[in-house]
Coordinates of C-alpha atoms in Angstrom, one line a residue:
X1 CA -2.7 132.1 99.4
X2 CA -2.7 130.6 102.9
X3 CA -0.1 127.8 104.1
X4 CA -1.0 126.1 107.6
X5 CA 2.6 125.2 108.9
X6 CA 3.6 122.8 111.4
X7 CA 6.1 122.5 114.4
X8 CA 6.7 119.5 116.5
X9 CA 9.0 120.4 119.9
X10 CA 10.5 118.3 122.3
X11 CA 12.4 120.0 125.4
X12 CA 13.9 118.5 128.9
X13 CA 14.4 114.6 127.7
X14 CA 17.4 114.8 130.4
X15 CA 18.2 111.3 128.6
X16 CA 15.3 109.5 130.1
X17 CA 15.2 106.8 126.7
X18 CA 12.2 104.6 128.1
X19 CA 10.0 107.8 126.4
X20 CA 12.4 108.5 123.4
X21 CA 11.4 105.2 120.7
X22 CA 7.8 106.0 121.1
X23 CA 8.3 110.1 120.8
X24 CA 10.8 109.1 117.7
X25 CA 8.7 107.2 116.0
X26 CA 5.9 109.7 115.8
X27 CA 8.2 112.4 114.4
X28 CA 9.2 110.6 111.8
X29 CA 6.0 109.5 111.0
X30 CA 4.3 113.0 111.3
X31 CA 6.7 114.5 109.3
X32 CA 6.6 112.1 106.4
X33 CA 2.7 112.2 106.8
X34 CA 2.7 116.4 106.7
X35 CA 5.6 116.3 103.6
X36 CA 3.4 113.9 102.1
X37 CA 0.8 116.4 101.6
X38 CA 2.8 119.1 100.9
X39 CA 2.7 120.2 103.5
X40 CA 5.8 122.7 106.0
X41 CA 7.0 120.7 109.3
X42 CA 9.7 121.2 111.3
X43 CA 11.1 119.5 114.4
X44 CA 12.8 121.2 117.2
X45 CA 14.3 120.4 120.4
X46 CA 14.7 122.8 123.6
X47 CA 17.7 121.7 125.5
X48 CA 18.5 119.4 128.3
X49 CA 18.1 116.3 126.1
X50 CA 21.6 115.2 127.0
X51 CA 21.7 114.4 130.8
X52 CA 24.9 112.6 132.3
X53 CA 22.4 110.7 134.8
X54 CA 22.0 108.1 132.2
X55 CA 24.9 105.5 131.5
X56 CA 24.8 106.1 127.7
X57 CA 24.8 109.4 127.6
X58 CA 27.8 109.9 130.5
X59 CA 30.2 106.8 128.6
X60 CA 29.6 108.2 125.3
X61 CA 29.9 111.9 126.4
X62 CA 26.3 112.9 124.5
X63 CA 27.6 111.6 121.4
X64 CA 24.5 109.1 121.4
X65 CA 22.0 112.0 122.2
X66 CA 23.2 113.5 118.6
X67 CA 23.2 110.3 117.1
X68 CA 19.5 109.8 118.4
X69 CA 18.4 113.3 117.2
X70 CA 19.7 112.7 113.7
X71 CA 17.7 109.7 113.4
X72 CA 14.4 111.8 114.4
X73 CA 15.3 114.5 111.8
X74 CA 15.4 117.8 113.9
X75 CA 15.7 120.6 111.9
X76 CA 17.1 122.5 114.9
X77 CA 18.0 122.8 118.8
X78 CA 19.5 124.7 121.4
X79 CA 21.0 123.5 124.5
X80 CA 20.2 123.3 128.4
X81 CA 22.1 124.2 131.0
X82 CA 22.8 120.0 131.2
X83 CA 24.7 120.5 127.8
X84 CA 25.8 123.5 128.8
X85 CA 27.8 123.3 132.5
X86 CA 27.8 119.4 132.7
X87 CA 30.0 118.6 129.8
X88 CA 33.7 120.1 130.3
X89 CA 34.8 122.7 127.7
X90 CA 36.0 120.3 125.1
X91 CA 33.3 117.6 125.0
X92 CA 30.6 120.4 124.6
X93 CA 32.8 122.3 122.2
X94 CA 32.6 119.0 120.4
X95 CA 29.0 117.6 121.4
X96 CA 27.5 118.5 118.0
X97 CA 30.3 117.8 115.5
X98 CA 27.9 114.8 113.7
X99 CA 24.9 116.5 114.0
X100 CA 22.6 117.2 111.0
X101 CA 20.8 120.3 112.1
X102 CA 22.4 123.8 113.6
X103 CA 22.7 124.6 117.2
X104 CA 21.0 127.9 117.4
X105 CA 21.9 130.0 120.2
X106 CA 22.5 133.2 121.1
X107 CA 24.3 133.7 124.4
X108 CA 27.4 131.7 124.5
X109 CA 30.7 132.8 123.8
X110 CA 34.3 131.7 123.9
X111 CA 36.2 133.1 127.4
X112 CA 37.7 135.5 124.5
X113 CA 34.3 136.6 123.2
X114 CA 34.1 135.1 119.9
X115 CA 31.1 133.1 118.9
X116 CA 31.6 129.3 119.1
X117 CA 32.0 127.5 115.5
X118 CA 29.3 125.3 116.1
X119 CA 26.4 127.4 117.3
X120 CA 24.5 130.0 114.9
X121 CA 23.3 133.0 117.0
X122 CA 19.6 132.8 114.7
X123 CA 18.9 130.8 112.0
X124 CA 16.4 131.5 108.9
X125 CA 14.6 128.5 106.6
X126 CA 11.9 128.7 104.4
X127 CA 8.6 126.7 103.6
X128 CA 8.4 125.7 99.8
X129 CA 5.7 128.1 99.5
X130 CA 8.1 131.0 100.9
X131 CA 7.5 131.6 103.9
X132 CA 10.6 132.6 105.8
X133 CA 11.2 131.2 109.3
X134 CA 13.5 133.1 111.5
X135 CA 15.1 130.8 114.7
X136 CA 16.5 132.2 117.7
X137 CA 17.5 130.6 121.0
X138 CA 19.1 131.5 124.4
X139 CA 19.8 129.1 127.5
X140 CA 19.5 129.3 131.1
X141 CA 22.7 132.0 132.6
X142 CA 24.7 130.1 135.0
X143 CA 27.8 132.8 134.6
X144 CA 29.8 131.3 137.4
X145 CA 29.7 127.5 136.1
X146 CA 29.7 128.9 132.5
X147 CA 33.0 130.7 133.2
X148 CA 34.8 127.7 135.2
X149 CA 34.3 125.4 132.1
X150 CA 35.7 128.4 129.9
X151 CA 32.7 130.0 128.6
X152 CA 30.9 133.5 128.3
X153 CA 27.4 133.2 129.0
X154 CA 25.7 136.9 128.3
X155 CA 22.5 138.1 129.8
X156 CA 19.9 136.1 127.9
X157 CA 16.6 138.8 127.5
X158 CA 19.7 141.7 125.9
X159 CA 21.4 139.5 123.8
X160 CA 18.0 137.8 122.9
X161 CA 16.1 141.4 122.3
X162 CA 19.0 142.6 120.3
X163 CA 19.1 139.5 117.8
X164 CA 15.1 139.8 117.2
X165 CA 15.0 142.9 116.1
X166 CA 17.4 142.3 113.1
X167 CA 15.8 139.1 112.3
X168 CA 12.4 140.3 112.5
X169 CA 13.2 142.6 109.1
X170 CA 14.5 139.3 107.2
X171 CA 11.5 136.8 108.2
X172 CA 7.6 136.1 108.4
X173 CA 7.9 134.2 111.5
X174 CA 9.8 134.6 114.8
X175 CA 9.9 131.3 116.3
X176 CA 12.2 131.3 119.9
X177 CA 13.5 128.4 121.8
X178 CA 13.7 129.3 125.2
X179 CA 15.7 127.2 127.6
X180 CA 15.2 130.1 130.4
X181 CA 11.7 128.8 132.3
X182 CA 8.1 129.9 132.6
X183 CA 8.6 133.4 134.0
X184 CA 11.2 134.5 131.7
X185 CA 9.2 133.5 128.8
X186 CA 6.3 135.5 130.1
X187 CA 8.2 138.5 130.7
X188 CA 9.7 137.9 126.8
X189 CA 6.3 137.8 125.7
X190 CA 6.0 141.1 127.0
X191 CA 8.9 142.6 126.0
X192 CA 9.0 141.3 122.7
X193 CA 6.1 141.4 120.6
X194 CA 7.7 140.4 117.2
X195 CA 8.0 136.7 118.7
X196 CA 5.0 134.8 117.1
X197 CA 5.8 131.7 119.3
X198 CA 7.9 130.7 122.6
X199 CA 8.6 126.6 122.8
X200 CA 9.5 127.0 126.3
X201 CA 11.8 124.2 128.4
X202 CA 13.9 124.8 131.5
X203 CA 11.0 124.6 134.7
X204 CA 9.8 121.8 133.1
X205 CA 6.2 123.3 132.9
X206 CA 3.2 122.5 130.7
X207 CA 0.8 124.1 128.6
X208 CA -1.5 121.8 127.2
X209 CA -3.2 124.5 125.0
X210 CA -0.6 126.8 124.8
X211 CA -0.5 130.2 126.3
X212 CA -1.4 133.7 124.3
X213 CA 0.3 136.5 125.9
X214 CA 0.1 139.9 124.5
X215 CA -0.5 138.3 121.0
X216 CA 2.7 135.6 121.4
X217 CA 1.9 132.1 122.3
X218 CA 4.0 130.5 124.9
X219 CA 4.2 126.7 124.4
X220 CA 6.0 123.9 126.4
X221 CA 5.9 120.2 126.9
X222 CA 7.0 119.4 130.2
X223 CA 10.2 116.8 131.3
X224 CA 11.7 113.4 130.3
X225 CA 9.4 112.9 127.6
X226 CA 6.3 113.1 128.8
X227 CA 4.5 115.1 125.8
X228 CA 6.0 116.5 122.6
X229 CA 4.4 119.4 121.9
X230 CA 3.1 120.8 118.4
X231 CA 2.1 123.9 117.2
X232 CA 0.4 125.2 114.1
X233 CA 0.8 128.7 112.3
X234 CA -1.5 129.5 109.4
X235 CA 0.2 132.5 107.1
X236 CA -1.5 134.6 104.6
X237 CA 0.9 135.3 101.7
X238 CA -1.3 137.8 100.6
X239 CA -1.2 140.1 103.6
X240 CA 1.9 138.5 104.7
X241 CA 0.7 137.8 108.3
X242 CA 0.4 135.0 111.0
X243 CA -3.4 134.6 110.9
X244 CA -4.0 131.7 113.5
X245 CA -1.9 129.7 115.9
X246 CA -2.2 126.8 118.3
X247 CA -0.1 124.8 120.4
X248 CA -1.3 121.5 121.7
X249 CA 0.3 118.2 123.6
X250 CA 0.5 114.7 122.6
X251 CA 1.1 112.3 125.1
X252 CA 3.8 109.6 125.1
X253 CA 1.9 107.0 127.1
X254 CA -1.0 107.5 124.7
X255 CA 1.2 106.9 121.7
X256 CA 1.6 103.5 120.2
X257 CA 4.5 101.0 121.6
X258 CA 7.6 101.2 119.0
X259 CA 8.3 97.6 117.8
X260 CA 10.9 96.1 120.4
X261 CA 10.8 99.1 122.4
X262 CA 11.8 97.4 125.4
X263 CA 14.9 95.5 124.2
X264 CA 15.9 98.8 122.3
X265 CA 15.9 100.4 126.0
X266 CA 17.3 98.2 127.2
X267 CA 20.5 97.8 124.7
X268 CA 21.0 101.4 124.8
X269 CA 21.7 100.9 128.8
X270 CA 23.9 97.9 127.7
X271 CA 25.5 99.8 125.8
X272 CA 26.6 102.8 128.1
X273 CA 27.5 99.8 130.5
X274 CA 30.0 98.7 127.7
X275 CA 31.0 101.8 127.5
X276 CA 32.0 102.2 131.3
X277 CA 33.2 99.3 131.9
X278 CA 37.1 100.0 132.3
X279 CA 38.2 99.1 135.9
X280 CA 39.3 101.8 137.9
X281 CA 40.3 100.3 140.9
X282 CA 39.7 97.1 143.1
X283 CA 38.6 97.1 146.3
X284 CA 39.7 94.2 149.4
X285 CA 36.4 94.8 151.7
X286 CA 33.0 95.5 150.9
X287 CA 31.8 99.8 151.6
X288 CA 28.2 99.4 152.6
X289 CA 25.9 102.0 152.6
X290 CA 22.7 103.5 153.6
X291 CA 21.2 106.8 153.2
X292 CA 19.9 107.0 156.7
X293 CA 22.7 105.7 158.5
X294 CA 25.3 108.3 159.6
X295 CA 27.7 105.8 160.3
X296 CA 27.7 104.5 156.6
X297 CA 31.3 103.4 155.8
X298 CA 30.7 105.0 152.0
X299 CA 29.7 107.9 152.9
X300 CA 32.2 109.2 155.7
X301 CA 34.6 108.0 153.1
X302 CA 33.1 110.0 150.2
X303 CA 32.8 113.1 153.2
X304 CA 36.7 112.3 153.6
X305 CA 37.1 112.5 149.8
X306 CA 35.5 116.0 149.6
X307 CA 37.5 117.3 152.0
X308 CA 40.9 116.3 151.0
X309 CA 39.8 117.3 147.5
X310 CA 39.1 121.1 148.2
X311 CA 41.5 121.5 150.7
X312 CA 38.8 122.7 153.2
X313 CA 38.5 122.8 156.7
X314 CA 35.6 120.7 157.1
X315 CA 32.7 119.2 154.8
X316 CA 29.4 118.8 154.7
X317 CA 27.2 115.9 152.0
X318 CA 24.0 113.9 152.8
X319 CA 23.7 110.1 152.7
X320 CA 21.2 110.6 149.6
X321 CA 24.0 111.1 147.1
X322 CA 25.2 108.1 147.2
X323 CA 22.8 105.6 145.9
X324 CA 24.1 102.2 146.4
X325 CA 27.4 100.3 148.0
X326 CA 30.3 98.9 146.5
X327 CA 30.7 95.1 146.4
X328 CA 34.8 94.2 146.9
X329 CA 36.1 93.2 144.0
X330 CA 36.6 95.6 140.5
X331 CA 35.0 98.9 141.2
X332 CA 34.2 100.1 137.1
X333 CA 33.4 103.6 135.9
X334 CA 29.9 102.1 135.4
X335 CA 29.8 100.9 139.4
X336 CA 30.8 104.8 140.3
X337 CA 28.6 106.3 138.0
X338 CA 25.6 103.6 139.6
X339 CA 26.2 104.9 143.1
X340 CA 26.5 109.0 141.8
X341 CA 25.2 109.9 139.0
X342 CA 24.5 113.0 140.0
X343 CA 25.6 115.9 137.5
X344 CA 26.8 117.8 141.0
X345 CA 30.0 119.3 141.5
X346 CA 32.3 119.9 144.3
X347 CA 32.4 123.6 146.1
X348 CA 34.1 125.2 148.4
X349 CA 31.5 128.1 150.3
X350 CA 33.4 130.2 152.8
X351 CA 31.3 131.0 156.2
X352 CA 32.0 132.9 158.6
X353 CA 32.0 131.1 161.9
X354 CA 27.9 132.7 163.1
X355 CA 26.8 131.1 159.3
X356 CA 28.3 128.0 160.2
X357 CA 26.7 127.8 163.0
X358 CA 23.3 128.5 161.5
X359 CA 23.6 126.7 158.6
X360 CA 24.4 123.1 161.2
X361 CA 21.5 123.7 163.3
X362 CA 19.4 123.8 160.1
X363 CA 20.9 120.8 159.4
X364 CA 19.3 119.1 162.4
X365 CA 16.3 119.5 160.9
X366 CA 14.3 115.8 161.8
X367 CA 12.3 116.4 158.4
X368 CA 15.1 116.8 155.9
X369 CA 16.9 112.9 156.1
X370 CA 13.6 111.6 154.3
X371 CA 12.8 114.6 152.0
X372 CA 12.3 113.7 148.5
X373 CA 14.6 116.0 146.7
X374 CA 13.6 117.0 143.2
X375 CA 16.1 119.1 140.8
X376 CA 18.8 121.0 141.5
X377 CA 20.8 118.4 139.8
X378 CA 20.1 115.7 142.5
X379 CA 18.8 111.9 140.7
X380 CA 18.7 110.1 143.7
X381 CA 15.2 109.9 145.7
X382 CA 15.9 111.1 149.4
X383 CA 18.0 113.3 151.0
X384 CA 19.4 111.2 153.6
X385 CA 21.3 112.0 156.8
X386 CA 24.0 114.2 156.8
X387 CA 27.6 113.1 156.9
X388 CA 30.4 115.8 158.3
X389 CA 34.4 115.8 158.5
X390 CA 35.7 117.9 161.1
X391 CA 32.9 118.7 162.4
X392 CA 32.0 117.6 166.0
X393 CA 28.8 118.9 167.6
X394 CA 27.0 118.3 170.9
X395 CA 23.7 120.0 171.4
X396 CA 24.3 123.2 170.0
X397 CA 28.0 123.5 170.5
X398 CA 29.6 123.2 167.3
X399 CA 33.5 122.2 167.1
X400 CA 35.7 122.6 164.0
X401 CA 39.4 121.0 164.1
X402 CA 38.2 120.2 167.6
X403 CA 37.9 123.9 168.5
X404 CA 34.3 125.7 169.1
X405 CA 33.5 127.6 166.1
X406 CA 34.3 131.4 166.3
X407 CA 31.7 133.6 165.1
X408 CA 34.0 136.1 163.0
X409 CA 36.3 133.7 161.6
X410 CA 36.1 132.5 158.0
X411 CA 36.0 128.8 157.5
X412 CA 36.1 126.9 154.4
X413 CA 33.2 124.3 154.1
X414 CA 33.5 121.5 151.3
X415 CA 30.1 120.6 150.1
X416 CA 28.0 119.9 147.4
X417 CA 26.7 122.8 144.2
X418 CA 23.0 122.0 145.0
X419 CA 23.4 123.0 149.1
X420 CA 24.8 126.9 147.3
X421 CA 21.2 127.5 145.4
X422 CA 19.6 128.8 148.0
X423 CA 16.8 125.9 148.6
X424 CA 18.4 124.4 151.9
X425 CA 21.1 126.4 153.1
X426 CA 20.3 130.9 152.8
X427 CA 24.0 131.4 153.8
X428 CA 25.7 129.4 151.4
X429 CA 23.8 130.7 148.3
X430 CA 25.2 134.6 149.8
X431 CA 28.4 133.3 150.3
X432 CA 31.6 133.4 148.2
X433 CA 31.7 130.3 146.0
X434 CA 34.2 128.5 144.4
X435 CA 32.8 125.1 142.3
X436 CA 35.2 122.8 141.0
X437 CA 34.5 121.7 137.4
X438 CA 34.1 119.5 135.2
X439 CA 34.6 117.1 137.8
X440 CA 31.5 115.3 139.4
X441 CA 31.5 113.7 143.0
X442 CA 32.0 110.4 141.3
X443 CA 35.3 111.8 140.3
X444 CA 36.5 112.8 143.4
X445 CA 35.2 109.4 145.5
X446 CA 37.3 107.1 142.2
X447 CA 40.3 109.6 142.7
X448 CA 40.3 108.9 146.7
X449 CA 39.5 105.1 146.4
X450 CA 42.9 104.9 143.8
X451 CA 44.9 107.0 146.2
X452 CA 43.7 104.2 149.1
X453 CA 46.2 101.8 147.2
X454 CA 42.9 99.2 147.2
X455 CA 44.2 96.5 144.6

């Protein structure tokens, strides 16, 4: 006897819900249509569904994500880094307490090295027919944002390795849900030929056939809800083996419009409005802003704001973060989150005074004020100028506290998480860190705009 089973996957939403009623609607509808006919489905999501970007998701702390994958009827998930080192210790601990399916992953630990009660490390189901489906899941390893929030990330490819080969001697199928990226999955594929199929997320990559690697097939839909992605597996009972699988994409724009789609949208940004709307302080004057203006009151402000908050000796952020200005009047959590809704935390990198240097006449790059910046937690479009406290330069004489800059000594530069991964700035990615979390800029500008006395 043979059963053809099927698998619908979804990874990298990052809370974009203009994609989500038309992706919703044809999960519910393919899985009624597949149990119908008798037929094995199962829907599962990759991580990075929940991103604070969007109002609903950061005023009702992901809750509404859950609430939104119970009504699709996953059958499981594991998280992104975005659930992961975005939510502070206690709303992730609680993220999933409503949700109808487990949390399968592998990797995460308490700071005291217990398992969280919430996550299962693999997960088995079964078709009606009998066919047993072993689950297992790592995320991303971001140890040093992972242990400021109070968790133990482990390395994902040991901890991952060690878990498939007990479950491999319990099930038919290996199914993994890999929040780790394209390369990772490839060398998994590798490494670990008991896998029968990767769902892939993370680098947001494509494969709009699938991907056989050394007898695994990779699969992966993309970002924001572009494609969900579907694979089949046909299993002989008889020799108990996986004789045929394919992956495949379905498009969302392809897909037909979900009745009131666009009021539905549009209530579930009313609602995250509503849900920021206390007033957190009041402001007497107007702070305009522009990205390409270094003299923009809001930013030298929010500059100000980073320093004072990490105690550094100067500071360093880009007019891009900040995405808007503030009117005067009531300044809500819904006005700061408008202006920053970045997922980007504060840091502290320490230099040394000839990194300092190199990193500012980097920084005079012409190019980089208009860049279109892409990841690395930024949702804003350009870069924008850069913005420094305490910093005074003139050609390529660099003052800090109105001294030049000595090449041996060790300053402490406030600045942004994204500036440490190594895209912009080499130095700061080598350098000794320290990111302060779970707090977002947005925290740090409210915090100095309450401390102005305004209102």
């Amino acid at each position: 006897m043979k059963e053809t089973i099927h698998f619908y996957h979804t990874n990298d939403l990052h809370s974009h819900f203009e994609n989500w009623p038309r992706i919703r609607d044809l999960l519910i509808e393919r899985k009624q249509f597949h149990q119908d006919k008798g037929e094995a489905v199962f829907l599962f999501d990759i991580g990075d569904h929940a991103d604070r970007w969007h109002p609903l998701t950061e005023g009702s702390k992901g809750k509404e994500n859950i609430r939104l994958l119970n009504e699709a009827g996953y059958d499981a998930v594991t998280i992104g880094n975005n659930e992961g080192i975005t939510f502070s210790h206690e709303d992730l601990h609680h993220l999933y307490d409503e949700a109808q399916f487990p949390v399968v992953l592998a990797n995460l630990f308490t700071s005291e090295g217990e398992r969280p009660h919430w996550v299962y490390p693999t997960y088995i189901t079964s078709t009606e027919k009998g066919t047993k489906i072993g689950i297992v899941a790592v995320t991303a390893e971001y140890p040093a944002f992972y242990e400021r929030l109070g968790w133990l990330v482990t390395p994902a490819k040991d901890e991952l390795k060690a878990q498939v080969r007990v479950l491999k001697q319990k099930v038919d199928i290996v199914i993994f849900l890999s929040h780790l990226g394209i390369r990772e999955d490839e060398w998994v594929a590798q490494e670990c030929p008991e896998i029968d199929v990767i769902m892939g997320g993370h680098t947001h990559h494509t494969f709009q056939q699938g991907k056989l690697q050394n007898q695994t097939l990779l699969a992966a839909a993309g970002k924001h809800g572009a494609y969900t992605g579907k694979v089949e597996i046909d299993f002989d009972h008889q020799t108990s083996s996986v004789t045929r699988k394919s992956a495949s994409l379905i498009e969302t724009s392809g897909l037909k419009e979900s009745p009131k789609e666009k009021q539905e949208i549009q209530r579930w940004m009313d609602r995250g409005k509503e849900l920021l709307s206390t007033v957190e302080t009041s402001l007497k004057d107007p702070l305009p802003h522009h990205p390409l203006d270094p003299d923009s009151v809001l930013s030298s402000l929010l500059a100000d704001a980073l320093l004072e908050w990490c105690e550094a000796d100067c500071s360093i952020i880009t007019g891009g973060l900040l995405l808007d200005s503030l009117s005067a009047g009531p300044v809500t959590a819904f006005d700061l989150h408008r202006i920053l809704p970045h997922p980007i935390n504060p840091c502290v990198v320490e230099l040394e005074g000839s990194e300092l240097k190199e990193v500012l006449r980097q920084a005079q790059n012409q190019d980089w004020p208009t860049t279109v910046v892409k990841g690395l937690g930024f949702r804003g479009s350009i870069l924008g100028t850069f913005i420094y406290k305490n910093i005074l330069s003139h050609s390529y004489t660099f003052k800090i506290g109105g001294e030049v800059i000595q090449p041996d000594k060790v300053y402490r530069v406030a600045t942004v998480d994204m500036f440490t991964f190594g895209y912009f700035f080499p130095e700061m990615q080598r350098a000794k860190k320290e990111y302060f979390m779970p707090e977002f800029l947005r925290d740090v500008l409210k915090h100095k705009l309450k401390n102005m006395g305004a209102g």
